[in-house]
PDB file of C-alpha atoms and ligand atoms in Angstrom:
ATOM      1  CA  UNK A   1       1.053  -5.930  22.441  1.00 93.00           C
ATOM      2  CA  UNK A   2       0.911  -4.614  19.218  1.00 98.00           C
ATOM      3  CA  UNK A   3       4.673  -4.591  17.948  1.00 98.00           C
ATOM      4  CA  UNK A   4       4.831  -2.073  14.729  1.00 98.00           C
ATOM      5  CA  UNK A   5       7.530  -2.719  11.817  1.00 98.00           C
ATOM      6  CA  UNK A   6       8.278   0.526  10.738  1.00 98.00           C
ATOM      7  CA  UNK A   7      10.731   2.966   8.754  1.00 98.00           C
ATOM      8  CA  UNK A   8      10.632   7.099   8.777  1.00 98.00           C
ATOM      9  CA  UNK A   9       9.152   7.410   5.391  1.00 98.00           C
ATOM     10  CA  UNK A  10       4.430   8.915   4.839  1.00 98.00           C
ATOM     11  CA  UNK A  11       3.882   5.119   5.147  1.00 98.00           C
ATOM     12  CA  UNK A  12       5.073   4.075   8.144  1.00 98.00           C
ATOM     13  CA  UNK A  13       4.403   7.269  10.070  1.00 98.00           C
ATOM     14  CA  UNK A  14       0.743   7.063   9.245  1.00 98.00           C
ATOM     15  CA  UNK A  15       0.619   3.834  10.725  1.00 99.00           C
ATOM     16  CA  UNK A  16       2.403   5.652  14.653  1.00 98.00           C
ATOM     17  CA  UNK A  17       0.115   8.488  14.432  1.00 98.00           C
ATOM     18  CA  UNK A  18      -2.829   6.496  14.880  1.00 99.00           C
ATOM     19  CA  UNK A  19      -1.222   4.817  17.568  1.00 98.00           C
ATOM     20  CA  UNK A  20      -0.051   7.595  19.427  1.00 98.00           C
ATOM     21  CA  UNK A  21      -3.805   8.880  17.937  1.00 98.00           C
ATOM     22  CA  UNK A  22      -5.480   6.162  19.682  1.00 98.00           C
ATOM     23  CA  UNK A  23      -2.403   6.302  23.215  1.00 98.00           C
ATOM     24  CA  UNK A  24      -2.239   2.334  22.924  1.00 97.00           C
ATOM     25  CA  UNK A  25       0.306   0.262  24.207  1.00 96.00           C
ATOM     26  CA  UNK A  26       3.131  -0.555  20.724  1.00 98.00           C
ATOM     27  CA  UNK A  27       5.962  -1.822  20.236  1.00 98.00           C
ATOM     28  CA  UNK A  28       8.782  -0.496  17.502  1.00 98.00           C
ATOM     29  CA  UNK A  29      10.410  -2.338  15.255  1.00 98.00           C
ATOM     30  CA  UNK A  30      12.765   0.085  12.948  1.00 98.00           C
ATOM     31  CA  UNK A  31      12.613  -1.278   9.593  1.00 98.00           C
ATOM     32  CA  UNK A  32      16.098  -0.196   8.194  1.00 98.00           C
ATOM     33  CA  UNK A  33      14.175  -0.220   3.886  1.00 97.00           C
ATOM     34  CA  UNK A  34      17.872   1.795   3.038  1.00 96.00           C
ATOM     35  CA  UNK A  35      19.661  -0.748   4.271  1.00 97.00           C
ATOM     36  CA  UNK A  36      17.604  -4.392   2.972  1.00 97.00           C
ATOM     37  CA  UNK A  37      16.080  -4.832   6.075  1.00 97.00           C
ATOM     38  CA  UNK A  38      12.380  -4.678   4.288  1.00 97.00           C
ATOM     39  CA  UNK A  39      13.680  -8.365   2.928  1.00 97.00           C
ATOM     40  CA  UNK A  40      14.709 -10.369   6.057  1.00 97.00           C
ATOM     41  CA  UNK A  41      12.737 -13.734   6.191  1.00 97.00           C
ATOM     42  CA  UNK A  42      11.415 -12.575  10.074  1.00 95.00           C
ATOM     43  CA  UNK A  43      10.362  -9.837   7.929  1.00 97.00           C
ATOM     44  CA  UNK A  44       8.330 -11.359   4.962  1.00 97.00           C
ATOM     45  CA  UNK A  45       6.811 -14.099   7.322  1.00 95.00           C
ATOM     46  CA  UNK A  46       4.672 -11.223   8.511  1.00 95.00           C
ATOM     47  CA  UNK A  47       4.632  -8.558   5.197  1.00 97.00           C
ATOM     48  CA  UNK A  48       4.864 -10.841   1.891  1.00 97.00           C
ATOM     49  CA  UNK A  49       5.368  -7.863   0.589  1.00 97.00           C
ATOM     50  CA  UNK A  50       8.234  -6.569   1.495  1.00 97.00           C
ATOM     51  CA  UNK A  51       7.551  -3.337   2.724  1.00 98.00           C
ATOM     52  CA  UNK A  52       6.547  -1.702   6.140  1.00 98.00           C
ATOM     53  CA  UNK A  53       3.719  -0.649   7.615  1.00 98.00           C
ATOM     54  CA  UNK A  54       3.043  -4.095   8.965  1.00 98.00           C
ATOM     55  CA  UNK A  55       1.714  -4.757  12.693  1.00 98.00           C
ATOM     56  CA  UNK A  56       1.550  -8.088  14.727  1.00 98.00           C
ATOM     57  CA  UNK A  57      -0.665  -7.693  17.311  1.00 98.00           C
ATOM     58  CA  UNK A  58      -0.701 -10.448  19.650  1.00 97.00           C
ATOM     59  CA  UNK A  59      -3.409  -9.818  20.675  1.00 97.00           C
ATOM     60  CA  UNK A  60      -5.603 -11.805  18.403  1.00 97.00           C
ATOM     61  CA  UNK A  61      -2.737 -12.841  17.001  1.00 97.00           C
ATOM     62  CA  UNK A  62      -3.661 -11.026  13.545  1.00 97.00           C
ATOM     63  CA  UNK A  63      -0.363  -9.941  11.241  1.00 97.00           C
ATOM     64  CA  UNK A  64      -1.542  -7.204   8.462  1.00 98.00           C
ATOM     65  CA  UNK A  65       0.253  -5.871   5.916  1.00 98.00           C
ATOM     66  CA  UNK A  66      -1.224  -2.551   3.496  1.00 98.00           C
ATOM     67  CA  UNK A  67      -1.541   0.553   5.062  1.00 98.00           C
ATOM     68  CA  UNK A  68      -4.597   1.196   4.188  1.00 98.00           C
ATOM     69  CA  UNK A  69      -5.943  -1.827   5.756  1.00 98.00           C
ATOM     70  CA  UNK A  70      -3.953  -1.486   9.475  1.00 98.00           C
ATOM     71  CA  UNK A  71      -5.983   1.837   9.379  1.00 98.00           C
ATOM     72  CA  UNK A  72      -9.183   0.488   9.303  1.00 98.00           C
ATOM     73  CA  UNK A  73      -8.157  -2.857  11.664  1.00 98.00           C
ATOM     74  CA  UNK A  74      -6.855  -0.710  14.743  1.00 98.00           C
ATOM     75  CA  UNK A  75      -9.567   2.161  14.133  1.00 98.00           C
ATOM     76  CA  UNK A  76     -12.223   0.314  14.065  1.00 98.00           C
ATOM     77  CA  UNK A  77     -10.628  -2.084  16.937  1.00 98.00           C
ATOM     78  CA  UNK A  78     -10.225   0.675  19.097  1.00 98.00           C
ATOM     79  CA  UNK A  79     -13.241   2.147  18.082  1.00 98.00           C
ATOM     80  CA  UNK A  80     -11.790   5.439  17.550  1.00 98.00           C
ATOM     81  CA  UNK A  81     -11.036   7.979  13.832  1.00 98.00           C
ATOM     82  CA  UNK A  82     -13.687   5.208  12.417  1.00 98.00           C
ATOM     83  CA  UNK A  83     -16.161   7.383  10.774  1.00 98.00           C
ATOM     84  CA  UNK A  84     -19.506   5.685  11.745  1.00 96.00           C
ATOM     85  CA  UNK A  85     -23.320   5.667   9.426  1.00 95.00           C
ATOM     86  CA  UNK A  86     -22.959   6.678   6.173  1.00 90.00           C
ATOM     87  CA  UNK A  87     -19.999   8.552   6.230  1.00 96.00           C
ATOM     88  CA  UNK A  88     -18.272   5.576   7.018  1.00 98.00           C
ATOM     89  CA  UNK A  89     -18.524   5.184   2.948  1.00 97.00           C
ATOM     90  CA  UNK A  90     -17.593   9.155   2.571  1.00 98.00           C
ATOM     91  CA  UNK A  91     -14.387   7.625   4.274  1.00 98.00           C
ATOM     92  CA  UNK A  92     -13.299   5.158   2.811  1.00 98.00           C
ATOM     93  CA  UNK A  93     -13.562   6.389  -0.550  1.00 98.00           C
ATOM     94  CA  UNK A  94     -11.088   9.168   0.285  1.00 98.00           C
ATOM     95  CA  UNK A  95      -8.483   6.823   2.147  1.00 98.00           C
ATOM     96  CA  UNK A  96      -8.720   4.622  -1.050  1.00 98.00           C
ATOM     97  CA  UNK A  97      -8.086   7.356  -3.478  1.00 98.00           C
ATOM     98  CA  UNK A  98      -5.110   8.207  -1.600  1.00 98.00           C
ATOM     99  CA  UNK A  99      -3.652   4.272  -0.833  1.00 98.00           C
ATOM    100  CA  UNK A 100      -4.462   4.396  -4.914  1.00 98.00           C
ATOM    101  CA  UNK A 101      -4.187   7.872  -5.444  1.00 98.00           C
ATOM    102  CA  UNK A 102      -2.386  10.390  -3.600  1.00 98.00           C
ATOM    103  CA  UNK A 103       0.480   7.730  -2.163  1.00 98.00           C
ATOM    104  CA  UNK A 104       1.774   6.228  -5.802  1.00 98.00           C
ATOM    105  CA  UNK A 105       1.725   8.906  -7.608  1.00 98.00           C
ATOM    106  CA  UNK A 106       3.556  11.288  -4.892  1.00 98.00           C
ATOM    107  CA  UNK A 107       5.968   8.815  -4.422  1.00 98.00           C
ATOM    108  CA  UNK A 108       7.122   9.065  -8.067  1.00 98.00           C
ATOM    109  CA  UNK A 109       7.119  12.626  -7.332  1.00 98.00           C
ATOM    110  CA  UNK A 110       9.547  11.772  -5.062  1.00 98.00           C
ATOM    111  CA  UNK A 111      12.090   9.347  -7.049  1.00 98.00           C
ATOM    112  CA  UNK A 112      11.869  11.270  -9.830  1.00 98.00           C
ATOM    113  CA  UNK A 113      12.210  14.682  -8.487  1.00 98.00           C
ATOM    114  CA  UNK A 114      13.543  14.154  -5.938  1.00 98.00           C
ATOM    115  CA  UNK A 115      16.461  11.337  -5.901  1.00 98.00           C
ATOM    116  CA  UNK A 116      16.324  10.993  -9.397  1.00 98.00           C
ATOM    117  CA  UNK A 117      16.304  15.101 -11.271  1.00 97.00           C
ATOM    118  CA  UNK A 118      17.316  15.260 -14.561  1.00 98.00           C
ATOM    119  CA  UNK A 119      17.116  11.748 -15.639  1.00 98.00           C
ATOM    120  CA  UNK A 120      14.184  11.261 -16.936  1.00 98.00           C
ATOM    121  CA  UNK A 121      12.072  14.957 -17.976  1.00 97.00           C
ATOM    122  CA  UNK A 122       9.049  13.127 -19.193  1.00 98.00           C
ATOM    123  CA  UNK A 123       8.158  11.978 -15.544  1.00 98.00           C
ATOM    124  CA  UNK A 124       9.235  14.557 -13.414  1.00 98.00           C
ATOM    125  CA  UNK A 125       6.824  16.993 -15.947  1.00 98.00           C
ATOM    126  CA  UNK A 126       3.796  13.812 -15.591  1.00 98.00           C
ATOM    127  CA  UNK A 127       4.281  13.359 -12.153  1.00 98.00           C
ATOM    128  CA  UNK A 128       4.517  16.928 -10.927  1.00 98.00           C
ATOM    129  CA  UNK A 129       1.009  17.513 -13.236  1.00 98.00           C
ATOM    130  CA  UNK A 130      -0.456  14.271 -11.718  1.00 98.00           C
ATOM    131  CA  UNK A 131       0.226  15.673  -8.448  1.00 98.00           C
ATOM    132  CA  UNK A 132      -1.158  18.991  -9.266  1.00 98.00           C
ATOM    133  CA  UNK A 133      -4.354  17.647  -9.684  1.00 98.00           C
ATOM    134  CA  UNK A 134      -4.794  15.911  -7.185  1.00 98.00           C
ATOM    135  CA  UNK A 135      -3.390  18.654  -4.540  1.00 98.00           C
ATOM    136  CA  UNK A 136      -6.509  20.584  -6.162  1.00 98.00           C
ATOM    137  CA  UNK A 137      -8.674  17.506  -5.803  1.00 98.00           C
ATOM    138  CA  UNK A 138      -8.199  18.315  -1.931  1.00 98.00           C
ATOM    139  CA  UNK A 139      -7.729  21.424  -2.342  1.00 98.00           C
ATOM    140  CA  UNK A 140     -11.652  21.312  -4.026  1.00 98.00           C
ATOM    141  CA  UNK A 141     -12.872  19.270  -1.080  1.00 98.00           C
ATOM    142  CA  UNK A 142     -11.676  21.130   1.984  1.00 98.00           C
ATOM    143  CA  UNK A 143     -13.530  24.185   0.680  1.00 98.00           C
ATOM    144  CA  UNK A 144     -15.626  25.034   3.812  1.00 98.00           C
ATOM    145  CA  UNK A 145     -14.533  22.201   5.590  1.00 98.00           C
ATOM    146  CA  UNK A 146     -12.176  20.956   8.430  1.00 98.00           C
ATOM    147  CA  UNK A 147     -10.857  17.253   7.513  1.00 98.00           C
ATOM    148  CA  UNK A 148     -10.767  15.375   4.366  1.00 98.00           C
ATOM    149  CA  UNK A 149     -14.646  12.995   5.093  1.00 98.00           C
ATOM    150  CA  UNK A 150     -17.729  13.366   7.467  1.00 97.00           C
ATOM    151  CA  UNK A 151     -20.993  14.515   7.311  1.00 96.00           C
ATOM    152  CA  UNK A 152     -20.660  19.073   7.410  1.00 96.00           C
ATOM    153  CA  UNK A 153     -17.054  20.894   8.086  1.00 97.00           C
ATOM    154  CA  UNK A 154     -15.823  17.336   7.953  1.00 98.00           C
ATOM    155  CA  UNK A 155     -14.227  14.264  11.286  1.00 98.00           C
ATOM    156  CA  UNK A 156     -10.687  14.060  11.943  1.00 98.00           C
ATOM    157  CA  UNK A 157     -10.286   9.966  10.990  1.00 98.00           C
ATOM    158  CA  UNK A 158      -8.148   7.080   8.972  1.00 99.00           C
ATOM    159  CA  UNK A 159      -8.994   9.318   6.326  1.00 98.00           C
ATOM    160  CA  UNK A 160      -7.183  12.410   7.265  1.00 99.00           C
ATOM    161  CA  UNK A 161      -4.233  10.216   8.619  1.00 99.00           C
ATOM    162  CA  UNK A 162      -3.917   8.462   5.719  1.00 99.00           C
ATOM    163  CA  UNK A 163      -3.369  11.340   3.028  1.00 99.00           C
ATOM    164  CA  UNK A 164      -1.451  14.298   5.879  1.00 98.00           C
ATOM    165  CA  UNK A 165       2.202  12.080   6.245  1.00 98.00           C
ATOM    166  CA  UNK A 166       2.067  12.432   1.917  1.00 98.00           C
ATOM    167  CA  UNK A 167       1.073  15.816   2.053  1.00 98.00           C
ATOM    168  CA  UNK A 168       3.922  16.528   4.330  1.00 98.00           C
ATOM    169  CA  UNK A 169       6.212  15.549   2.172  1.00 98.00           C
ATOM    170  CA  UNK A 170       5.909  19.290   0.050  1.00 98.00           C
ATOM    171  CA  UNK A 171       8.577  20.568  -0.226  1.00 98.00           C
ATOM    172  CA  UNK A 172       9.759  17.042  -1.811  1.00 98.00           C
ATOM    173  CA  UNK A 173       7.311  17.624  -4.471  1.00 98.00           C
ATOM    174  CA  UNK A 174       8.276  21.404  -4.820  1.00 97.00           C
ATOM    175  CA  UNK A 175       5.200  22.367  -4.097  1.00 97.00           C
ATOM    176  CA  UNK A 176       3.727  24.685  -2.668  1.00 97.00           C
ATOM    177  CA  UNK A 177       1.178  24.907  -0.213  1.00 98.00           C
ATOM    178  CA  UNK A 178       0.338  28.564  -0.071  1.00 98.00           C
ATOM    179  CA  UNK A 179      -1.790  27.798  -3.009  1.00 98.00           C
ATOM    180  CA  UNK A 180      -3.744  25.636  -1.796  1.00 98.00           C
ATOM    181  CA  UNK A 181      -5.122  27.277   1.143  1.00 98.00           C
ATOM    182  CA  UNK A 182      -8.080  24.929   2.175  1.00 98.00           C
ATOM    183  CA  UNK A 183      -5.748  21.641   2.229  1.00 98.00           C
ATOM    184  CA  UNK A 184      -2.313  24.166   3.805  1.00 98.00           C
ATOM    185  CA  UNK A 185      -4.590  25.032   6.799  1.00 98.00           C
ATOM    186  CA  UNK A 186      -5.617  21.015   7.375  1.00 98.00           C
ATOM    187  CA  UNK A 187      -2.653  20.027   6.740  1.00 98.00           C
ATOM    188  CA  UNK A 188      -1.060  22.899   9.888  1.00 98.00           C
ATOM    189  CA  UNK A 189      -4.713  21.706  11.691  1.00 97.00           C
ATOM    190  CA  UNK A 190      -3.226  18.514  11.709  1.00 98.00           C
ATOM    191  CA  UNK A 191       0.838  18.850  12.569  1.00 98.00           C
ATOM    192  CA  UNK A 192      -0.467  20.906  15.606  1.00 98.00           C
ATOM    193  CA  UNK A 193      -1.806  17.906  16.834  1.00 98.00           C
ATOM    194  CA  UNK A 194       0.376  16.511  19.786  1.00 98.00           C
ATOM    195  CA  UNK A 195      -0.098  13.139  18.548  1.00 98.00           C
ATOM    196  CA  UNK A 196       0.269  14.141  14.833  1.00 98.00           C
ATOM    197  CA  UNK A 197       4.095  15.813  16.210  1.00 98.00           C
ATOM    198  CA  UNK A 198       5.149  12.437  18.837  1.00 98.00           C
ATOM    199  CA  UNK A 199       3.625   9.654  16.026  1.00 98.00           C
ATOM    200  CA  UNK A 200       5.699  11.382  13.240  1.00 98.00           C
ATOM    201  CA  UNK A 201       8.680  10.978  14.977  1.00 98.00           C
ATOM    202  CA  UNK A 202       8.844   7.509  15.369  1.00 98.00           C
ATOM    203  CA  UNK A 203      10.813   5.216  15.183  1.00 98.00           C
ATOM    204  CA  UNK A 204      13.512   8.222  14.881  1.00 97.00           C
ATOM    205  CA  UNK A 205      13.840  11.815  14.158  1.00 97.00           C
ATOM    206  CA  UNK A 206      14.747  13.109  10.703  1.00 96.00           C
ATOM    207  CA  UNK A 207      13.765  16.033  10.297  1.00 97.00           C
ATOM    208  CA  UNK A 208      10.414  18.776  11.852  1.00 97.00           C
ATOM    209  CA  UNK A 209       7.719  18.602  11.263  1.00 97.00           C
ATOM    210  CA  UNK A 210       7.057  20.647   7.961  1.00 97.00           C
ATOM    211  CA  UNK A 211       5.120  23.809   8.319  1.00 92.00           C
ATOM    212  CA  UNK A 212       4.199  26.041   5.646  1.00 91.00           C
TER     213      UNK A 212
HETATM  214  N1  LIG B   1       0.505   0.152  -0.508  1.00 90.68           N
HETATM  215  C1  LIG B   1       1.813  -0.449   0.118  1.00 90.68           C
HETATM  216  C2  LIG B   1       2.910   0.875   0.105  1.00 90.68           C
HETATM  217  C3  LIG B   1       4.769   0.427   1.280  1.00 90.68           C
HETATM  218  C4  LIG B   1       5.388   1.362   1.165  1.00 90.68           C
HETATM  219  O1  LIG B   1       5.729   1.739  -0.540  1.00 90.68           O
HETATM  220  N2  LIG B   1       6.426   1.284   1.892  1.00 90.68           N
HETATM  221  C5  LIG B   1       7.501   1.705   1.784  1.00 90.68           C
HETATM  222  C6  LIG B   1       7.848   2.794   2.759  1.00 90.68           C
HETATM  223  S1  LIG B   1       7.179   4.290   2.761  1.00 90.68           S
HETATM  224  C7  LIG B   1       8.865   0.179   0.790  1.00 90.68           C
HETATM  225  O2  LIG B   1       8.683  -0.500   2.587  1.00 90.68           O
HETATM  226  N3  LIG B   1       9.653   0.586   0.710  1.00 90.68           N
HETATM  227  C8  LIG B   1      10.508   0.126  -0.212  1.00 90.68           C
HETATM  228  C9  LIG B   1      11.390  -0.612  -0.968  1.00 90.68           C
HETATM  229  O3  LIG B   1      10.587   0.347  -2.060  1.00 90.68           O
HETATM  230  O4  LIG B   1      11.505  -1.753  -0.423  1.00 90.68           O
HETATM  231  C10 LIG B   1       0.803   0.384   1.822  1.00 90.68           C
HETATM  232  O5  LIG B   1       0.141   1.570   2.307  1.00 90.68           O
HETATM  233  O6  LIG B   1       1.510  -0.307   2.844  1.00 90.68           O
END
């Protein structure tokens, strides 16, 4: 049995979406990060960086923090949504792109544009222009492709699962997906998946999955 420590945020949703896609049994341990539960002793023993998501796999006794590591672990354990052969490295580079670029930069947009608008014009402009640049990179990547990584039109993988929940906050980022038609098609294609609809609402319902 896998325990998922999570909250309704993009990094948390990556893992609940993958677990739903894998159709494995798991229990959810909500960690209310607005109530500072991420700083409790019990949680720090599993996630020393005091961030969600984290998992404990009681079958293997493996404890993991960092969503990228968790996506790799689960997709390899269950041998699904992890591209094999040369495509593995393609998938990995896009997963790293999300972990090192898309996620952290969009996180800054949420901080300055959604929650602290007007406090720092410089930061709002800096992170919004970086967000636009990253959306453009994804737009170009998705030209004539259905999914981010893999040969031909690509293959649905943890590269998509890691990026999708960040793009689902396009309204917070004040970005119009119609300006990025390939991203929009990809976003809607993934949003239609039943596992994505289910995983989005873990640990509880916050809002409907945004549609563009
Ligand atoms: N690189 C980490 C980032 C995790 C992260 O930033 N989680 C946020 C929620 S999306 C969090 O737990 N924030 C709590 C806090 O800021 O104290 C990952 O991908 O797992």
